[in-house]
Amino acid sequence: DAGITQSPRYKITETGRQVTLMCHQTWSHSYMFWYRQDLGHGLRLIYYSAAADITDKGEVPDGYVVSRSKTENFPLTLESATRSQTSVYFCASSEYSSGANVLTFGAGSRLTVL
Amino acid sequence: AQKVTQAQTEISVVEKEDVTLDCVYETRDTTYYLFWYKQPPSGELVFLIRRNSFDEQNEISGRYSWNFQKSTSSFNFTITASQVVDSAVYFCALSGLNTNAGKSTFGDGTTLTVKP
């Protein structure tokens, strides 16, 4: 299916565990992004990638690691999960970097850290 | 620095009422883009509209209309004859022409509840 696929959709983990959220897109969009959504904070950018092997920090990168070995995949890893990382995570992509571009989002991954 | 303010955290209306969601923005860019995204209870984020800073024409799409006023730095969204299916969180976003699209500034969202 075309689009952006996130997995898992729901995840419960414990403090200190490593968690990886997967994101796969089928459009060959150059740009991919990870956001977190928390009540009262809208969407906040964690990391983004302009192409394979090119990543950069967003607004709230601490505690997260990303990689992009292939254009279509952009996994987000929480190396040692904390309760403050309980959130809904959205992956998004855009074809170009221009501010005119519309973001296309995945369905989201709801992460609960106990 | 860019900023988007959606002062209305929650709005509740009864079906068939008209409702306006406010969005006020700040930017130093002369060319910029404004967006509205919808997040229904199912959770996905769906693009609704994009406006560039040179086009102040209001836009209407069915029951949805958008009023862009540069003079007041506002990009308000009106739903006419609201329906229960309009219940969602609505986000306004701003991006400069040379700003990476993914680094758009989002407002905190307005939760709209339409009661039958």
PDB file of C-alpha atoms in Angstrom:
ATOM      1  CA  ASP A   1       0.000   0.000   0.000  1.00  0.00           C
ATOM      2  CA  ALA A   2       1.214   3.454  -0.808  1.00  0.00           C
ATOM      3  CA  GLY A   3       1.785   5.891   1.994  1.00  0.00           C
ATOM      4  CA  ILE A   4       3.540   6.055   5.309  1.00  0.00           C
ATOM      5  CA  THR A   5       3.363   3.071   7.611  1.00  0.00           C
ATOM      6  CA  GLN A   6       4.264   3.262  11.270  1.00  0.00           C
ATOM      7  CA  SER A   7       4.806   0.309  13.543  1.00  0.00           C
ATOM      8  CA  PRO A   8       3.955  -0.594  16.161  1.00  0.00           C
ATOM      9  CA  ARG A   9       0.772   1.417  16.495  1.00  0.00           C
ATOM     10  CA  TYR A  10       0.697   0.836  20.241  1.00  0.00           C
ATOM     11  CA  LYS A  11       3.547   0.004  22.560  1.00  0.00           C
ATOM     12  CA  ILE A  12       3.850  -0.323  26.303  1.00  0.00           C
ATOM     13  CA  THR A  13       7.317  -0.549  27.753  1.00  0.00           C
ATOM     14  CA  GLU A  14       9.150  -0.033  31.002  1.00  0.00           C
ATOM     15  CA  THR A  15      11.534   2.667  32.060  1.00  0.00           C
ATOM     16  CA  GLY A  16      15.055   1.957  30.886  1.00  0.00           C
ATOM     17  CA  ARG A  17      14.140  -0.302  28.003  1.00  0.00           C
ATOM     18  CA  GLN A  18      15.120   0.372  24.421  1.00  0.00           C
ATOM     19  CA  VAL A  19      12.280   0.942  22.014  1.00  0.00           C
ATOM     20  CA  THR A  20      12.346   1.393  18.251  1.00  0.00           C
ATOM     21  CA  LEU A  21       9.493   2.900  16.315  1.00  0.00           C
ATOM     22  CA  MET A  22       9.515   2.122  12.635  1.00  0.00           C
ATOM     23  CA  CYS A  23       8.498   4.347   9.740  1.00  0.00           C
ATOM     24  CA  HIS A  24       8.311   3.287   6.118  1.00  0.00           C
ATOM     25  CA  GLN A  25       7.203   5.401   3.150  1.00  0.00           C
ATOM     26  CA  THR A  26       6.569   4.312  -0.411  1.00  0.00           C
ATOM     27  CA  TRP A  27       6.771   7.636  -2.238  1.00  0.00           C
ATOM     28  CA  SER A  28      10.551   7.980  -2.246  1.00  0.00           C
ATOM     29  CA  HIS A  29      10.152  11.354  -0.575  1.00  0.00           C
ATOM     30  CA  SER A  30      13.511  12.852   0.290  1.00  0.00           C
ATOM     31  CA  TYR A  31      12.483  14.347   3.590  1.00  0.00           C
ATOM     32  CA  MET A  32      11.250  12.453   6.604  1.00  0.00           C
ATOM     33  CA  PHE A  33      10.436  13.665  10.076  1.00  0.00           C
ATOM     34  CA  TRP A  34       9.581  12.443  13.548  1.00  0.00           C
ATOM     35  CA  TYR A  35       7.241  14.424  15.757  1.00  0.00           C
ATOM     36  CA  ARG A  36       5.826  13.846  19.173  1.00  0.00           C
ATOM     37  CA  GLN A  37       2.400  15.025  20.189  1.00  0.00           C
ATOM     38  CA  ASP A  38       1.632  15.807  23.792  1.00  0.00           C
ATOM     39  CA  LEU A  39      -1.446  17.457  25.202  1.00  0.00           C
ATOM     40  CA  GLY A  40      -1.028  21.210  25.177  1.00  0.00           C
ATOM     41  CA  HIS A  41       2.133  21.143  23.087  1.00  0.00           C
ATOM     42  CA  GLY A  42       0.875  20.498  19.594  1.00  0.00           C
ATOM     43  CA  LEU A  43       3.465  18.815  17.436  1.00  0.00           C
ATOM     44  CA  ARG A  44       7.134  19.072  18.252  1.00  0.00           C
ATOM     45  CA  LEU A  45       9.863  18.008  15.864  1.00  0.00           C
ATOM     46  CA  ILE A  46      12.292  15.433  17.244  1.00  0.00           C
ATOM     47  CA  TYR A  47      14.544  14.651  14.276  1.00  0.00           C
ATOM     48  CA  TYR A  48      14.429  14.963  10.554  1.00  0.00           C
ATOM     49  CA  SER A  49      16.281  13.612   7.559  1.00  0.00           C
ATOM     50  CA  ALA A  50      16.922  15.212   4.204  1.00  0.00           C
ATOM     51  CA  ALA A  51      18.091  12.011   2.513  1.00  0.00           C
ATOM     52  CA  ALA A  52      19.631   8.667   3.274  1.00  0.00           C
ATOM     53  CA  ASP A  53      22.460   9.041   5.774  1.00  0.00           C
ATOM     54  CA  ILE A  54      21.601  12.696   6.451  1.00  0.00           C
ATOM     55  CA  THR A  55      19.827  13.440   9.710  1.00  0.00           C
ATOM     56  CA  ASP A  56      19.543  16.447  11.965  1.00  0.00           C
ATOM     57  CA  LYS A  57      18.060  17.419  15.297  1.00  0.00           C
ATOM     58  CA  GLY A  58      14.749  19.093  15.709  1.00  0.00           C
ATOM     59  CA  GLU A  59      13.283  20.898  18.678  1.00  0.00           C
ATOM     60  CA  VAL A  60      13.292  18.035  21.212  1.00  0.00           C
ATOM     61  CA  PRO A  61      15.987  15.472  20.262  1.00  0.00           C
ATOM     62  CA  ASP A  62      17.288  14.476  23.703  1.00  0.00           C
ATOM     63  CA  GLY A  63      16.853  10.788  24.466  1.00  0.00           C
ATOM     64  CA  TYR A  64      16.225   9.804  20.855  1.00  0.00           C
ATOM     65  CA  VAL A  65      18.371   8.347  18.095  1.00  0.00           C
ATOM     66  CA  VAL A  66      17.536   8.071  14.409  1.00  0.00           C
ATOM     67  CA  SER A  67      19.087   6.488  11.367  1.00  0.00           C
ATOM     68  CA  ARG A  68      18.296   6.456   7.706  1.00  0.00           C
ATOM     69  CA  SER A  69      20.227   3.869   5.766  1.00  0.00           C
ATOM     70  CA  LYS A  70      17.527   3.653   3.082  1.00  0.00           C
ATOM     71  CA  THR A  71      15.383   6.441   1.676  1.00  0.00           C
ATOM     72  CA  GLU A  72      12.147   4.670   2.561  1.00  0.00           C
ATOM     73  CA  ASN A  73      12.877   3.895   6.215  1.00  0.00           C
ATOM     74  CA  PHE A  74      13.374   6.233   9.148  1.00  0.00           C
ATOM     75  CA  PRO A  75      13.379   4.411  12.500  1.00  0.00           C
ATOM     76  CA  LEU A  76      13.282   6.280  15.802  1.00  0.00           C
ATOM     77  CA  THR A  77      14.966   4.671  18.795  1.00  0.00           C
ATOM     78  CA  LEU A  78      14.548   5.508  22.444  1.00  0.00           C
ATOM     79  CA  GLU A  79      17.737   4.069  23.875  1.00  0.00           C
ATOM     80  CA  SER A  80      16.588   4.109  27.493  1.00  0.00           C
ATOM     81  CA  ALA A  81      12.920   5.011  27.707  1.00  0.00           C
ATOM     82  CA  THR A  82      11.713   7.423  30.368  1.00  0.00           C
ATOM     83  CA  ARG A  83       8.191   8.198  31.511  1.00  0.00           C
ATOM     84  CA  SER A  84       8.438  11.660  29.978  1.00  0.00           C
ATOM     85  CA  GLN A  85       8.689   9.966  26.597  1.00  0.00           C
ATOM     86  CA  THR A  86       5.159   8.659  26.912  1.00  0.00           C
ATOM     87  CA  SER A  87       3.573  10.285  23.892  1.00  0.00           C
ATOM     88  CA  VAL A  88       2.101   9.797  20.462  1.00  0.00           C
ATOM     89  CA  TYR A  89       4.777   9.740  17.793  1.00  0.00           C
ATOM     90  CA  PHE A  90       4.136  10.724  14.214  1.00  0.00           C
ATOM     91  CA  CYS A  91       6.330  10.112  11.249  1.00  0.00           C
ATOM     92  CA  ALA A  92       5.907  12.421   8.259  1.00  0.00           C
ATOM     93  CA  SER A  93       7.427  12.953   4.861  1.00  0.00           C
ATOM     94  CA  SER A  94       7.620  15.617   2.190  1.00  0.00           C
ATOM     95  CA  GLU A  95       8.984  15.545  -1.303  1.00  0.00           C
ATOM     96  CA  TYR A  96      10.951  18.756  -1.062  1.00  0.00           C
ATOM     97  CA  SER A  97      12.315  20.923   1.669  1.00  0.00           C
ATOM     98  CA  SER A  98      10.422  24.061   0.674  1.00  0.00           C
ATOM     99  CA  GLY A  99       8.118  25.529   3.243  1.00  0.00           C
ATOM    100  CA  ALA A 100       5.357  25.258   0.667  1.00  0.00           C
ATOM    101  CA  ASN A 101       5.368  21.534   0.905  1.00  0.00           C
ATOM    102  CA  VAL A 102       2.532  19.695   2.544  1.00  0.00           C
ATOM    103  CA  LEU A 103       3.476  17.148   5.160  1.00  0.00           C
ATOM    104  CA  THR A 104       2.050  13.660   4.864  1.00  0.00           C
ATOM    105  CA  PHE A 105       1.770  11.893   8.182  1.00  0.00           C
ATOM    106  CA  GLY A 106       1.689   8.299   9.271  1.00  0.00           C
ATOM    107  CA  ALA A 107      -1.082   7.009  11.533  1.00  0.00           C
ATOM    108  CA  GLY A 108       0.971   7.512  14.681  1.00  0.00           C
ATOM    109  CA  SER A 109       2.497   5.261  17.314  1.00  0.00           C
ATOM    110  CA  ARG A 110       1.188   5.554  20.859  1.00  0.00           C
ATOM    111  CA  LEU A 111       3.971   4.801  23.323  1.00  0.00           C
ATOM    112  CA  THR A 112       3.432   4.333  27.038  1.00  0.00           C
ATOM    113  CA  VAL A 113       6.444   4.109  29.318  1.00  0.00           C
ATOM    114  CA  LEU A 114       5.664   2.665  32.741  1.00  0.00           C
TER     115      LEU A 114
ATOM    116  CA  ALA B   1      11.266  33.303  15.233  1.00  0.00           C
ATOM    117  CA  GLN B   2       7.919  32.018  14.133  1.00  0.00           C
ATOM    118  CA  LYS B   3       4.924  31.515  16.327  1.00  0.00           C
ATOM    119  CA  VAL B   4       1.420  30.197  15.843  1.00  0.00           C
ATOM    120  CA  THR B   5      -1.240  30.817  18.438  1.00  0.00           C
ATOM    121  CA  GLN B   6      -4.508  28.962  18.590  1.00  0.00           C
ATOM    122  CA  ALA B   7      -6.067  30.617  21.575  1.00  0.00           C
ATOM    123  CA  GLN B   8      -9.111  28.364  21.664  1.00  0.00           C
ATOM    124  CA  THR B   9      -8.092  25.156  23.366  1.00  0.00           C
ATOM    125  CA  GLU B  10     -11.525  23.568  23.186  1.00  0.00           C
ATOM    126  CA  ILE B  11     -14.756  24.491  21.476  1.00  0.00           C
ATOM    127  CA  SER B  12     -18.073  22.723  21.842  1.00  0.00           C
ATOM    128  CA  VAL B  13     -21.014  23.387  19.546  1.00  0.00           C
ATOM    129  CA  VAL B  14     -24.291  21.750  18.700  1.00  0.00           C
ATOM    130  CA  GLU B  15     -24.732  20.240  15.285  1.00  0.00           C
ATOM    131  CA  LYS B  16     -25.655  22.730  12.531  1.00  0.00           C
ATOM    132  CA  GLU B  17     -24.061  25.649  14.331  1.00  0.00           C
ATOM    133  CA  ASP B  18     -21.337  27.604  12.551  1.00  0.00           C
ATOM    134  CA  VAL B  19     -17.971  27.631  14.268  1.00  0.00           C
ATOM    135  CA  THR B  20     -14.769  29.580  13.665  1.00  0.00           C
ATOM    136  CA  LEU B  21     -11.354  28.384  14.733  1.00  0.00           C
ATOM    137  CA  ASP B  22      -8.863  31.173  15.231  1.00  0.00           C
ATOM    138  CA  CYS B  23      -5.220  31.148  14.201  1.00  0.00           C
ATOM    139  CA  VAL B  24      -2.837  34.045  14.727  1.00  0.00           C
ATOM    140  CA  TYR B  25       0.730  33.878  13.562  1.00  0.00           C
ATOM    141  CA  GLU B  26       4.009  35.747  13.819  1.00  0.00           C
ATOM    142  CA  THR B  27       6.787  35.647  11.279  1.00  0.00           C
ATOM    143  CA  ARG B  28       9.486  37.870   9.853  1.00  0.00           C
ATOM    144  CA  ASP B  29       9.412  36.112   6.515  1.00  0.00           C
ATOM    145  CA  THR B  30       7.892  38.028   3.623  1.00  0.00           C
ATOM    146  CA  THR B  31       6.949  34.831   1.841  1.00  0.00           C
ATOM    147  CA  TYR B  32       5.349  32.176   3.947  1.00  0.00           C
ATOM    148  CA  TYR B  33       2.730  29.470   3.930  1.00  0.00           C
ATOM    149  CA  LEU B  34      -0.097  28.731   6.275  1.00  0.00           C
ATOM    150  CA  PHE B  35      -1.728  25.361   6.706  1.00  0.00           C
ATOM    151  CA  TRP B  36      -4.602  23.723   8.477  1.00  0.00           C
ATOM    152  CA  TYR B  37      -4.484  20.054   9.432  1.00  0.00           C
ATOM    153  CA  LYS B  38      -7.283  17.966  10.920  1.00  0.00           C
ATOM    154  CA  GLN B  39      -6.832  15.177  13.444  1.00  0.00           C
ATOM    155  CA  PRO B  40     -10.058  13.190  13.885  1.00  0.00           C
ATOM    156  CA  PRO B  41     -10.577  10.868  16.866  1.00  0.00           C
ATOM    157  CA  SER B  42      -8.951   8.056  14.893  1.00  0.00           C
ATOM    158  CA  GLY B  43      -5.689   9.949  15.315  1.00  0.00           C
ATOM    159  CA  GLU B  44      -4.287  10.503  11.855  1.00  0.00           C
ATOM    160  CA  LEU B  45      -3.305  13.973  10.684  1.00  0.00           C
ATOM    161  CA  VAL B  46      -4.929  15.103   7.476  1.00  0.00           C
ATOM    162  CA  PHE B  47      -4.015  18.127   5.398  1.00  0.00           C
ATOM    163  CA  LEU B  48      -6.885  20.530   4.760  1.00  0.00           C
ATOM    164  CA  ILE B  49      -5.530  23.655   3.113  1.00  0.00           C
ATOM    165  CA  ARG B  50      -2.406  25.627   2.262  1.00  0.00           C
ATOM    166  CA  ARG B  51      -2.280  29.376   1.683  1.00  0.00           C
ATOM    167  CA  ASN B  52       0.678  31.470   0.567  1.00  0.00           C
ATOM    168  CA  SER B  53       1.300  34.942   1.899  1.00  0.00           C
ATOM    169  CA  PHE B  54       0.575  36.621  -1.427  1.00  0.00           C
ATOM    170  CA  ASP B  55      -2.880  35.186  -1.807  1.00  0.00           C
ATOM    171  CA  GLU B  56      -5.362  36.808   0.523  1.00  0.00           C
ATOM    172  CA  GLN B  57      -8.404  35.515  -1.261  1.00  0.00           C
ATOM    173  CA  ASN B  58     -10.728  33.656   1.000  1.00  0.00           C
ATOM    174  CA  GLU B  59     -11.250  30.050   0.125  1.00  0.00           C
ATOM    175  CA  ILE B  60     -14.388  27.981   0.365  1.00  0.00           C
ATOM    176  CA  SER B  61     -14.601  24.244   0.076  1.00  0.00           C
ATOM    177  CA  GLY B  62     -18.046  22.921   0.781  1.00  0.00           C
ATOM    178  CA  ARG B  63     -18.855  23.728   4.397  1.00  0.00           C
ATOM    179  CA  TYR B  64     -15.282  24.828   5.086  1.00  0.00           C
ATOM    180  CA  SER B  65     -13.980  28.328   4.522  1.00  0.00           C
ATOM    181  CA  TRP B  66     -10.766  30.078   5.385  1.00  0.00           C
ATOM    182  CA  ASN B  67     -10.214  33.767   5.996  1.00  0.00           C
ATOM    183  CA  PHE B  68      -6.639  34.981   5.592  1.00  0.00           C
ATOM    184  CA  GLN B  69      -5.910  38.530   6.717  1.00  0.00           C
ATOM    185  CA  LYS B  70      -2.322  39.712   6.613  1.00  0.00           C
ATOM    186  CA  SER B  71      -3.243  42.948   8.346  1.00  0.00           C
ATOM    187  CA  THR B  72      -4.146  41.051  11.486  1.00  0.00           C
ATOM    188  CA  SER B  73      -1.817  38.073  10.903  1.00  0.00           C
ATOM    189  CA  SER B  74      -4.729  35.702  11.095  1.00  0.00           C
ATOM    190  CA  PHE B  75      -5.809  32.640   9.180  1.00  0.00           C
ATOM    191  CA  ASN B  76      -9.147  31.614  10.582  1.00  0.00           C
ATOM    192  CA  PHE B  77     -11.117  28.527   9.698  1.00  0.00           C
ATOM    193  CA  THR B  78     -14.900  28.439   9.655  1.00  0.00           C
ATOM    194  CA  ILE B  79     -17.105  25.382   9.498  1.00  0.00           C
ATOM    195  CA  THR B  80     -20.636  26.157   8.420  1.00  0.00           C
ATOM    196  CA  ALA B  81     -23.488  23.962   9.597  1.00  0.00           C
ATOM    197  CA  SER B  82     -21.178  21.794  11.659  1.00  0.00           C
ATOM    198  CA  GLN B  83     -21.645  18.044  11.782  1.00  0.00           C
ATOM    199  CA  VAL B  84     -20.636  15.419  14.298  1.00  0.00           C
ATOM    200  CA  VAL B  85     -17.990  14.184  11.858  1.00  0.00           C
ATOM    201  CA  ASP B  86     -16.268  17.549  12.164  1.00  0.00           C
ATOM    202  CA  SER B  87     -15.300  16.665  15.724  1.00  0.00           C
ATOM    203  CA  ALA B  88     -11.508  16.664  15.703  1.00  0.00           C
ATOM    204  CA  VAL B  89      -8.404  18.511  16.755  1.00  0.00           C
ATOM    205  CA  TYR B  90      -7.471  21.171  14.237  1.00  0.00           C
ATOM    206  CA  PHE B  91      -3.931  22.450  13.866  1.00  0.00           C
ATOM    207  CA  CYS B  92      -2.788  25.618  12.209  1.00  0.00           C
ATOM    208  CA  ALA B  93       0.814  25.664  10.954  1.00  0.00           C
ATOM    209  CA  LEU B  94       3.224  28.197   9.476  1.00  0.00           C
ATOM    210  CA  SER B  95       6.268  27.759   7.285  1.00  0.00           C
ATOM    211  CA  GLY B  96       8.582  30.245   5.640  1.00  0.00           C
ATOM    212  CA  LEU B  97       9.399  29.710   1.972  1.00  0.00           C
ATOM    213  CA  ASN B  98      12.930  28.731   2.806  1.00  0.00           C
ATOM    214  CA  THR B  99      12.004  26.863   5.948  1.00  0.00           C
ATOM    215  CA  ASN B 100      12.167  23.119   5.673  1.00  0.00           C
ATOM    216  CA  ALA B 101       8.566  21.946   5.447  1.00  0.00           C
ATOM    217  CA  GLY B 102       9.042  19.604   8.348  1.00  0.00           C
ATOM    218  CA  LYS B 103      10.245  22.421  10.549  1.00  0.00           C
ATOM    219  CA  SER B 104       6.932  24.174  10.230  1.00  0.00           C
ATOM    220  CA  THR B 105       5.673  25.784  13.371  1.00  0.00           C
ATOM    221  CA  PHE B 106       2.449  24.272  14.625  1.00  0.00           C
ATOM    222  CA  GLY B 107      -0.087  25.751  16.973  1.00  0.00           C
ATOM    223  CA  ASP B 108      -1.167  23.742  19.984  1.00  0.00           C
ATOM    224  CA  GLY B 109      -4.422  22.783  18.314  1.00  0.00           C
ATOM    225  CA  THR B 110      -8.095  23.430  18.944  1.00  0.00           C
ATOM    226  CA  THR B 111     -10.292  20.522  19.965  1.00  0.00           C
ATOM    227  CA  LEU B 112     -13.704  20.863  18.364  1.00  0.00           C
ATOM    228  CA  THR B 113     -16.580  18.817  19.679  1.00  0.00           C
ATOM    229  CA  VAL B 114     -19.809  18.829  17.731  1.00  0.00           C
ATOM    230  CA  LYS B 115     -22.720  17.421  19.696  1.00  0.00           C
ATOM    231  CA  PRO B 116     -25.762  15.936  18.017  1.00  0.00           C
TER     232      PRO B 116
END
